[in-house]
Short mmCIF file of C-alpha atoms and ligand atoms in Angstrom, two decimals:
data_model
loop_
_atom_site.label_atom_id
_atom_site.label_comp_id
_atom_site.label_asym_id
_atom_site.label_seq_id
_atom_site.Cartn_x
_atom_site.Cartn_y
_atom_site.Cartn_z
CA MET A 780 -32.20 21.13 -3.86
CA ALA A 781 -29.06 23.18 -3.37
CA ALA A 782 -29.07 26.81 -2.33
CA ASN A 783 -28.46 29.26 -5.15
CA THR A 784 -24.77 29.91 -4.73
CA GLY A 785 -24.10 32.08 -7.74
CA THR A 786 -22.05 31.80 -10.90
CA TYR A 787 -18.26 31.79 -11.01
CA LEU A 788 -15.85 31.48 -13.90
CA ILE A 789 -12.43 30.12 -12.93
CA ARG A 790 -10.18 31.37 -15.73
CA GLY A 791 -7.11 29.47 -16.88
CA ALA A 792 -6.43 27.05 -14.02
CA SER A 793 -4.27 24.00 -14.59
CA LEU A 794 -6.73 21.14 -14.04
CA LEU A 795 -5.00 18.52 -11.85
CA GLY A 796 -1.68 20.06 -12.91
CA GLY A 797 -2.40 19.60 -16.62
CA GLU A 798 -3.32 22.01 -19.40
CA PRO A 799 -4.94 25.35 -18.48
CA ALA A 800 -8.72 25.50 -18.82
CA ASP A 801 -11.73 27.45 -17.61
CA VAL A 802 -14.30 26.06 -15.19
CA LEU A 803 -17.79 27.53 -15.05
CA ILE A 804 -19.61 26.97 -11.76
CA ARG A 805 -23.34 27.57 -11.56
CA ASP A 806 -25.76 26.73 -8.73
CA GLY A 807 -23.40 24.36 -7.00
CA VAL A 808 -22.30 22.30 -9.96
CA ILE A 809 -19.67 22.47 -12.67
CA ALA A 810 -21.68 23.69 -15.64
CA GLU A 811 -18.90 23.59 -18.21
CA THR A 812 -15.14 23.23 -18.63
CA GLY A 813 -13.07 24.27 -21.64
CA THR A 814 -11.02 27.10 -23.03
CA GLY A 815 -12.27 30.61 -23.76
CA LEU A 816 -15.59 30.18 -21.96
CA SER A 817 -17.87 33.21 -22.00
CA ASP A 818 -18.01 35.11 -18.72
CA ASP A 819 -21.39 36.79 -19.09
CA GLY A 820 -22.85 37.32 -15.65
CA ALA A 821 -20.23 35.27 -13.83
CA THR A 822 -17.81 36.44 -11.17
CA VAL A 823 -14.46 35.86 -12.86
CA ILE A 824 -11.56 34.41 -10.89
CA ASP A 825 -8.19 34.74 -12.57
CA ALA A 826 -6.50 31.41 -11.90
CA ALA A 827 -3.55 31.68 -14.27
CA GLY A 828 -0.70 29.68 -12.78
CA LEU A 829 -2.90 27.99 -10.19
CA VAL A 830 -3.70 24.29 -9.98
CA ALA A 831 -7.37 23.28 -9.74
CA LEU A 832 -8.04 20.16 -7.69
CA PRO A 833 -11.07 18.49 -6.16
CA GLY A 834 -11.77 19.68 -2.61
CA MET A 835 -9.77 17.60 -0.16
CA VAL A 836 -11.51 15.04 2.05
CA ASP A 837 -10.10 14.17 5.45
CA VAL A 838 -10.82 10.69 6.77
CA HIS A 839 -9.48 11.55 10.22
CA THR A 840 -10.20 14.84 12.03
CA HIS A 841 -10.71 15.53 15.72
CA LEU A 842 -13.10 18.48 16.05
CA ARG A 843 -13.39 18.05 19.86
CA GLU A 844 -17.01 19.23 20.06
CA PRO A 845 -19.07 18.29 22.05
CA GLY A 846 -17.21 18.44 25.31
CA ARG A 847 -13.78 19.89 24.63
CA GLU A 848 -14.63 23.29 23.24
CA ASP A 849 -11.48 24.63 24.96
CA ALA A 850 -9.48 22.62 22.39
CA GLU A 851 -11.52 23.14 19.21
CA THR A 852 -15.11 23.61 18.06
CA VAL A 853 -16.85 22.46 14.92
CA GLU A 854 -16.78 26.12 13.82
CA THR A 855 -13.04 26.68 14.35
CA GLY A 856 -12.00 23.25 13.12
CA THR A 857 -14.00 23.53 9.92
CA ARG A 858 -12.71 27.06 9.26
CA ALA A 859 -9.24 25.53 9.46
CA ALA A 860 -10.36 22.77 7.10
CA ALA A 861 -11.68 25.19 4.47
CA LEU A 862 -8.46 27.23 4.63
CA GLY A 863 -6.46 24.02 4.24
CA GLY A 864 -8.33 23.07 1.05
CA TYR A 865 -10.88 20.65 2.49
CA THR A 866 -14.53 20.38 1.53
CA ALA A 867 -15.29 17.41 3.79
CA VAL A 868 -13.96 16.01 7.05
CA HIS A 869 -14.76 12.92 9.08
CA ALA A 870 -15.14 13.93 12.72
CA MET A 871 -13.73 11.31 15.07
CA ALA A 872 -15.94 9.89 17.81
CA ASN A 873 -13.80 10.54 20.91
CA SER A 874 -15.77 13.59 22.04
CA THR A 875 -17.51 14.03 25.41
CA PRO A 876 -20.06 12.50 25.31
CA VAL A 877 -18.63 9.93 22.93
CA ALA A 878 -20.33 9.81 19.51
CA ASP A 879 -21.76 6.35 20.17
CA THR A 880 -25.48 7.09 19.65
CA ALA A 881 -27.65 8.45 16.85
CA GLY A 882 -28.30 11.52 19.03
CA VAL A 883 -24.66 12.54 19.32
CA VAL A 884 -23.75 11.93 15.66
CA GLU A 885 -26.80 13.96 14.61
CA GLN A 886 -25.69 16.77 16.91
CA VAL A 887 -22.21 16.85 15.32
CA TYR A 888 -23.74 16.66 11.85
CA SER A 889 -26.05 19.59 12.62
CA LEU A 890 -23.19 21.67 14.01
CA GLY A 891 -21.34 21.06 10.75
CA GLN A 892 -24.32 22.13 8.68
CA ALA A 893 -24.78 25.26 10.77
CA ALA A 894 -21.10 26.18 10.39
CA GLY A 895 -21.26 25.70 6.61
CA TRP A 896 -17.51 25.57 5.89
CA VAL A 897 -17.25 21.90 4.85
CA ASP A 898 -19.25 18.68 4.94
CA VAL A 899 -18.88 17.30 8.47
CA ARG A 900 -19.36 13.55 8.47
CA PRO A 901 -19.44 12.12 11.97
CA VAL A 902 -17.58 8.89 12.69
CA GLY A 903 -19.49 6.60 15.04
CA ALA A 904 -17.80 4.84 17.94
CA VAL A 905 -17.43 1.07 17.57
CA THR A 906 -17.99 0.39 21.27
CA VAL A 907 -20.08 2.11 23.92
CA GLY A 908 -18.04 4.89 25.51
CA LEU A 909 -14.93 3.67 23.61
CA ALA A 910 -14.68 1.18 26.46
CA GLY A 911 -14.09 -1.85 24.25
CA GLU A 912 -16.73 -3.94 25.99
CA GLN A 913 -19.95 -3.82 24.00
CA LEU A 914 -20.85 -2.70 20.50
CA ALA A 915 -22.41 0.74 20.14
CA GLU A 916 -25.69 1.20 18.21
CA LEU A 917 -23.99 1.06 14.82
CA GLY A 918 -27.19 0.49 12.86
CA ALA A 919 -29.00 3.41 14.47
CA MET A 920 -26.09 5.72 13.68
CA ALA A 921 -26.01 4.46 10.07
CA ASP A 922 -29.76 5.06 9.69
CA SER A 923 -29.66 8.49 11.37
CA ARG A 924 -29.69 11.82 9.58
CA ALA A 925 -25.88 11.79 9.87
CA ARG A 926 -25.74 8.61 7.69
CA VAL A 927 -22.64 7.28 9.43
CA ARG A 928 -20.56 4.87 7.36
CA MET A 929 -17.25 4.97 9.21
CA PHE A 930 -16.92 3.58 12.71
CA SER A 931 -13.87 3.93 14.93
CA ASP A 932 -12.76 3.96 18.54
CA ASP A 933 -9.79 6.03 17.36
CA GLY A 934 -7.41 6.92 20.14
CA ILE A 935 -8.05 3.46 21.49
CA CYS A 936 -7.63 0.13 19.71
CA VAL A 937 -10.56 -2.29 19.47
CA HIS A 938 -8.27 -4.98 20.88
CA ASP A 939 -10.83 -7.70 21.69
CA PRO A 940 -10.82 -9.88 18.55
CA VAL A 941 -14.39 -11.07 19.14
CA LEU A 942 -15.72 -7.50 19.30
CA MET A 943 -13.66 -6.53 16.26
CA ARG A 944 -15.04 -9.49 14.34
CA ARG A 945 -18.61 -8.62 15.30
CA ALA A 946 -18.16 -4.97 14.33
CA LEU A 947 -16.77 -5.98 10.93
CA GLU A 948 -19.73 -8.31 10.41
CA TYR A 949 -22.30 -5.73 11.56
CA VAL A 950 -21.18 -2.85 9.28
CA LYS A 951 -21.59 -5.00 6.16
CA ALA A 952 -25.36 -4.45 6.40
CA PHE A 953 -24.97 -0.76 5.46
CA ASP A 954 -21.71 -0.83 3.48
CA GLY A 955 -19.84 0.61 6.45
CA VAL A 956 -16.19 0.38 7.38
CA VAL A 957 -14.38 -0.14 10.68
CA ALA A 958 -11.41 2.23 11.00
CA GLN A 959 -8.95 0.73 13.41
CA HIS A 960 -6.44 2.54 15.60
CA ALA A 961 -3.94 -0.34 15.51
CA GLN A 962 -2.15 -0.44 18.83
CA GLU A 963 -1.78 -3.58 20.92
CA PRO A 964 -2.42 -2.14 24.39
CA ARG A 965 -0.30 -4.53 26.44
CA LEU A 966 2.75 -3.95 24.23
CA THR A 967 2.45 -0.18 24.60
CA ALA A 968 1.64 0.29 28.28
CA GLY A 969 3.29 3.50 29.48
CA ALA A 970 4.90 4.18 26.09
CA GLN A 971 6.17 7.70 25.44
CA MET A 972 7.73 7.49 21.97
CA ASN A 973 8.91 5.10 19.26
CA GLU A 974 10.92 2.15 20.60
CA GLY A 975 14.36 2.34 19.03
CA GLU A 976 17.78 3.92 19.27
CA VAL A 977 16.51 7.31 20.35
CA SER A 978 14.25 5.95 23.09
CA ALA A 979 17.18 3.92 24.42
CA VAL A 980 19.37 7.02 24.58
CA LEU A 981 16.66 9.14 26.19
CA GLY A 982 15.55 6.41 28.59
CA LEU A 983 11.90 6.78 27.59
CA THR A 984 9.58 3.77 27.42
CA GLY A 985 9.23 2.79 23.78
CA TRP A 986 6.32 1.88 21.63
CA PRO A 987 7.43 -1.02 19.43
CA ALA A 988 6.50 -1.25 15.76
CA VAL A 989 5.18 -4.76 16.40
CA ALA A 990 2.40 -3.34 18.58
CA GLU A 991 0.93 -1.71 15.45
CA GLU A 992 1.83 -4.44 13.00
CA SER A 993 0.41 -7.33 15.02
CA ILE A 994 -3.04 -5.70 15.20
CA ILE A 995 -3.02 -4.89 11.47
CA ALA A 996 -2.07 -8.50 10.67
CA ARG A 997 -4.87 -9.80 12.88
CA ASP A 998 -7.43 -7.37 11.48
CA VAL A 999 -6.75 -8.00 7.78
CA LEU A 1000 -7.25 -11.71 8.48
CA LEU A 1001 -10.49 -10.99 10.36
CA ALA A 1002 -11.71 -8.78 7.51
CA GLN A 1003 -10.94 -11.56 5.06
CA HIS A 1004 -12.63 -14.16 7.25
CA VAL A 1005 -15.92 -12.27 7.50
CA GLY A 1006 -15.72 -10.62 4.05
CA SER A 1007 -15.93 -7.09 5.37
CA ARG A 1008 -14.25 -3.73 4.87
CA LEU A 1009 -11.37 -2.58 7.10
CA HIS A 1010 -9.62 0.78 7.19
CA VAL A 1011 -6.32 1.19 9.01
CA CYS A 1012 -5.82 4.61 10.58
CA HIS A 1013 -2.44 6.43 10.58
CA VAL A 1014 -0.07 3.66 9.43
CA SER A 1015 3.36 4.54 10.82
CA THR A 1016 5.82 1.68 10.25
CA ALA A 1017 7.54 0.01 7.30
CA GLY A 1018 6.28 -3.35 8.54
CA SER A 1019 2.67 -2.14 8.49
CA VAL A 1020 3.08 -1.13 4.84
CA GLU A 1021 4.36 -4.61 4.02
CA ILE A 1022 1.42 -6.33 5.73
CA ILE A 1023 -1.13 -4.12 3.95
CA ARG A 1024 0.60 -4.69 0.63
CA TRP A 1025 0.39 -8.46 1.25
CA ALA A 1026 -3.29 -8.20 2.21
CA LYS A 1027 -4.19 -6.21 -0.89
CA GLN A 1028 -2.38 -8.74 -3.08
CA ARG A 1029 -4.61 -11.42 -1.57
CA GLY A 1030 -7.71 -9.38 -2.43
CA ILE A 1031 -8.55 -8.45 1.16
CA ASN A 1032 -10.81 -5.38 1.35
CA VAL A 1033 -8.49 -3.12 3.32
CA THR A 1034 -7.64 0.57 2.95
CA ALA A 1035 -5.06 2.58 4.85
CA GLU A 1036 -4.12 6.14 5.65
CA VAL A 1037 -0.88 7.96 6.46
CA THR A 1038 -0.61 11.32 8.21
CA PRO A 1039 1.41 14.25 6.85
CA HIS A 1040 3.60 14.22 9.96
CA HIS A 1041 4.53 10.57 9.49
CA LEU A 1042 5.56 11.40 5.90
CA LEU A 1043 8.06 14.01 7.07
CA LEU A 1044 9.14 13.85 10.72
CA THR A 1045 11.18 11.28 12.67
CA ASP A 1046 11.74 10.36 16.31
CA ASP A 1047 15.04 12.27 16.28
CA LEU A 1048 12.91 15.33 17.08
CA VAL A 1049 12.05 13.85 20.48
CA ARG A 1050 15.63 14.64 21.57
CA SER A 1051 14.36 18.21 22.01
CA TYR A 1052 11.81 17.00 24.60
CA ASP A 1053 9.37 19.44 22.96
CA PRO A 1054 5.93 17.84 23.49
CA VAL A 1055 4.73 19.24 20.17
CA TYR A 1056 6.39 16.08 18.77
CA LYS A 1057 4.46 13.72 21.05
CA VAL A 1058 1.85 11.86 19.06
CA ASN A 1059 0.06 8.53 18.82
CA PRO A 1060 1.25 6.57 16.88
CA PRO A 1061 4.67 8.04 17.53
CA LEU A 1062 7.07 9.57 15.04
CA ARG A 1063 9.21 6.69 13.76
CA THR A 1064 12.54 6.39 11.91
CA ASP A 1065 13.72 7.64 8.54
CA ALA A 1066 13.41 4.10 7.14
CA ASP A 1067 9.73 4.13 8.14
CA VAL A 1068 9.21 7.56 6.55
CA GLN A 1069 10.69 6.31 3.27
CA ALA A 1070 8.50 3.16 3.34
CA LEU A 1071 5.36 5.23 4.01
CA ARG A 1072 6.15 7.53 1.08
CA ALA A 1073 6.73 4.52 -1.18
CA GLY A 1074 3.50 2.91 0.06
CA LEU A 1075 1.48 6.05 -0.66
CA ALA A 1076 3.07 6.37 -4.11
CA ASP A 1077 2.35 2.76 -5.14
CA GLY A 1078 -1.22 2.71 -3.80
CA THR A 1079 -0.62 0.39 -0.85
CA ILE A 1080 -1.62 3.33 1.33
CA ASP A 1081 -4.81 4.81 -0.13
CA VAL A 1082 -5.11 8.22 1.48
CA VAL A 1083 -3.57 10.99 3.51
CA GLY A 1084 -5.51 11.56 6.74
CA THR A 1085 -4.49 14.44 8.97
CA ASP A 1086 -5.32 13.07 12.44
CA HIS A 1087 -5.77 16.77 13.23
CA ALA A 1088 -5.65 16.74 17.03
CA PRO A 1089 -5.78 20.19 18.62
CA HIS A 1090 -4.98 20.52 22.30
CA PRO A 1091 -5.12 23.51 24.64
CA SER A 1092 -1.67 24.95 25.39
CA GLU A 1093 -1.64 23.76 29.01
CA HIS A 1094 -1.81 20.16 27.77
CA LYS A 1095 1.16 20.60 25.46
CA GLU A 1096 3.39 23.18 27.12
CA CYS A 1097 4.44 20.96 30.00
CA GLU A 1098 6.97 18.20 30.58
CA TRP A 1099 7.11 15.41 28.01
CA ALA A 1100 5.70 12.63 30.20
CA GLN A 1101 2.59 14.64 31.15
CA ALA A 1102 1.86 16.11 27.71
CA ALA A 1103 -1.13 15.11 25.58
CA MET A 1104 -0.52 13.22 22.34
CA GLY A 1105 -1.49 14.80 19.04
CA MET A 1106 -0.72 17.44 16.42
CA THR A 1107 -2.74 19.86 14.33
CA GLY A 1108 -2.75 19.22 10.59
CA LEU A 1109 -5.64 20.64 8.57
CA GLU A 1110 -3.88 23.84 7.50
CA THR A 1111 -0.53 22.23 6.64
CA ALA A 1112 -1.49 18.90 5.04
CA LEU A 1113 -1.48 20.11 1.43
CA SER A 1114 1.93 21.74 1.84
CA VAL A 1115 3.50 18.75 3.56
CA VAL A 1116 2.23 16.37 0.89
CA GLN A 1117 3.46 18.69 -1.88
CA HIS A 1118 6.85 18.88 -0.15
CA THR A 1119 7.26 15.15 0.61
CA MET A 1120 5.50 13.52 -2.34
CA ILE A 1121 5.26 15.90 -5.31
CA GLU A 1122 8.52 17.83 -5.04
CA THR A 1123 10.36 14.52 -4.55
CA GLY A 1124 8.87 13.24 -7.82
CA LEU A 1125 7.00 10.38 -6.13
CA ILE A 1126 3.50 11.43 -7.25
CA SER A 1127 1.79 13.85 -9.65
CA TRP A 1128 -0.96 16.38 -8.91
CA ALA A 1129 -3.45 13.89 -10.37
CA ASP A 1130 -2.20 11.36 -7.81
CA PHE A 1131 -2.52 14.06 -5.15
CA ALA A 1132 -6.20 14.40 -6.06
CA ARG A 1133 -6.62 10.66 -5.60
CA VAL A 1134 -4.88 10.36 -2.21
CA THR A 1135 -6.34 13.53 -0.69
CA SER A 1136 -9.83 13.45 -2.20
CA ALA A 1137 -11.21 10.69 -4.43
CA ALA A 1138 -9.98 7.70 -2.42
CA ALA A 1139 -10.96 9.34 0.86
CA ALA A 1140 -14.48 10.06 -0.38
CA LYS A 1141 -14.79 6.46 -1.49
CA ILE A 1142 -13.73 5.08 1.90
CA GLY A 1143 -16.32 7.29 3.64
CA ARG A 1144 -18.94 6.67 0.92
CA LEU A 1145 -19.35 10.41 0.29
CA GLU A 1146 -21.04 10.53 -3.09
CA ASP A 1147 -20.69 14.28 -3.71
CA GLN A 1148 -17.00 14.53 -2.81
CA GLY A 1149 -13.80 13.49 -4.56
CA ARG A 1150 -15.41 13.77 -7.98
CA PRO A 1151 -13.69 14.58 -11.29
CA LEU A 1152 -13.52 18.22 -12.42
CA GLU A 1153 -16.09 17.70 -15.16
CA ALA A 1154 -19.40 19.18 -16.25
CA GLY A 1155 -22.32 17.95 -14.15
CA GLU A 1156 -20.21 17.21 -11.06
CA PRO A 1157 -20.64 18.95 -7.69
CA ALA A 1158 -18.42 22.05 -7.55
CA ASN A 1159 -16.12 21.09 -4.70
CA ILE A 1160 -12.91 22.61 -6.07
CA ILE A 1161 -9.76 24.20 -4.72
CA LEU A 1162 -7.22 26.47 -6.38
CA VAL A 1163 -3.62 26.06 -5.24
CA ASP A 1164 -0.60 28.29 -5.77
CA ARG A 1165 2.05 25.58 -5.97
CA ALA A 1166 4.85 28.12 -6.39
CA ALA A 1167 4.09 29.89 -3.11
CA ARG A 1168 6.31 29.29 -0.09
CA TRP A 1169 5.31 30.21 3.43
CA THR A 1170 6.48 29.82 7.00
CA VAL A 1171 4.22 27.96 9.41
CA GLU A 1172 3.09 30.23 12.27
CA PRO A 1173 0.63 28.38 14.52
CA ALA A 1174 -0.63 31.59 16.14
CA LYS A 1175 -1.94 32.76 12.76
CA MET A 1176 -3.98 29.64 12.08
CA ALA A 1177 -7.74 29.24 12.27
CA THR A 1178 -7.55 26.14 14.45
CA MET A 1179 -7.55 26.81 18.18
CA GLY A 1180 -4.69 24.31 18.51
CA ARG A 1181 -1.18 25.79 18.57
CA ASN A 1182 0.43 22.36 18.49
CA SER A 1183 1.78 22.26 14.93
CA PRO A 1184 4.97 20.20 14.61
CA PHE A 1185 5.73 22.17 11.45
CA LYS A 1186 6.05 25.49 13.32
CA GLY A 1187 8.79 27.63 11.85
CA MET A 1188 9.25 25.44 8.77
CA GLU A 1189 9.10 26.90 5.28
CA LEU A 1190 6.71 24.83 3.14
CA PRO A 1191 5.49 25.04 -0.46
CA GLY A 1192 1.91 25.46 -1.70
CA LYS A 1193 -0.91 27.70 -0.60
CA VAL A 1194 -4.67 27.30 -0.96
CA VAL A 1195 -5.93 30.40 -2.78
CA ALA A 1196 -9.61 29.46 -3.06
CA THR A 1197 -11.96 26.75 -1.85
CA PHE A 1198 -15.35 26.18 -3.47
CA PHE A 1199 -17.74 24.12 -1.36
CA LYS A 1200 -20.91 23.12 -3.24
CA GLY A 1201 -20.20 25.95 -5.66
CA HIS A 1202 -19.80 28.57 -2.95
CA PRO A 1203 -16.41 30.19 -2.25
CA THR A 1204 -15.61 29.53 1.41
CA VAL A 1205 -12.06 30.79 0.83
CA LEU A 1206 -10.97 33.52 -1.60
CA ASP A 1207 -7.53 35.15 -1.95
CA GLY A 1208 -6.27 32.74 0.70
CA LYS A 1209 -8.68 34.12 3.31
CA LEU A 1210 -11.98 32.95 4.71
CA ASN A 1211 -14.92 34.29 2.73
CA THR A 1212 -18.39 33.25 3.91
CA PRO A 1213 -19.82 29.83 4.78
CA TYR A 1214 -22.17 27.91 2.54
CA PRO A 1215 -25.74 29.00 3.35
CA HIS A 1216 -27.18 25.66 4.39
CA ALA A 1217 -30.11 27.44 6.03
CA ALA A 1218 -31.40 28.36 2.59
CA SER A 1219 -32.00 24.70 1.85
CA VAL A 1220 -33.53 23.61 5.14
CA GLY A 1221 -36.39 21.27 4.44
CA ALA A 1222 -35.09 20.34 1.02
CA ALA A 1223 -33.44 17.02 0.31
ZN1 ZN I 1512 -5.62 7.23 16.32
#
């Protein structure tokens, strides 16, 4: 049973960018949609000119807790998520301790419930300690209160093909998915950036596209061989898009994600030696960016995943070679996707709902997320001012990370409101109050 979260009437929003309509939210669900709905008793939200979309679902977030609370906490990371338009995030397993047991995933799940800003769905590690040597207790994590369905050693590639095969076989028992960080380790030893013209000029060790593509090629064949489900994290090269397109044409059960930064930025930025542009996988070339956009538009790439990776300043404000890899992304993803995909005419707002919400919920098997904006559905809804333009100022963000590669850029689109289970976590573009999970403790 859901907590009583009140009654709200969203007045005149453009549903998925289409015709204006009203949406009545009552006790956590969409009670009614239509025009001219009666507002008796409801808190009315004037949404004229705003787009209503399903709450976004991130398949790839680093919340850093437990263990790196100097970088981010579940509280700060999920505040950032709510402000960015998310109602669910998958929390990656590379915490300290690693999320490789039922105990740790339940801890992360409980922290998410206590925070109340979004659904926090822990990702379980594939191997014990992310060490790539023995399988973690995947079944125990799946059966735990956290109901883990996605497993990943993200940050590190599961490079042993026997372990990868066994993981793919094991997760079939509970309809799970293995999310691979595709990076052949021997081909990328000591790499600092994309291998190409810019790395040659700068004299930095490069990270060749083939290091990503060779693992994806291997893994789609393994997934086909054992009849399991594979997800490819943060696809970054044109060649990777081609391999995934080929695999899907053959009916292989593979899904893939692209990050906002790989849809917009290129390795030319590394010429600045500003470590805010250091990331894994690295920023690639303009040809790769164009191929990723085309892949997302034609469905080869299923979802946008942020790979939100906050770091404390001392790990980023140092020389390039020493700097940590990663970028923040939760509070800029919507704007970057609007800028790169919608304003270029590549996708519609309905497509946006698919690649940021519905497809992501399906990959993670989140039944209450990514649903249509229809009566009877859970009220996970955001309202977006697509005409707004704003300048990215990392110091003003809710994430503790200041490492946004979009700093100083003017981007379109602002989240005005986020409804999580019928409760407004964000109103007027500002944090409101979290969903009161405590009210439903003990209920299903
Ligand atoms: Zn990764």
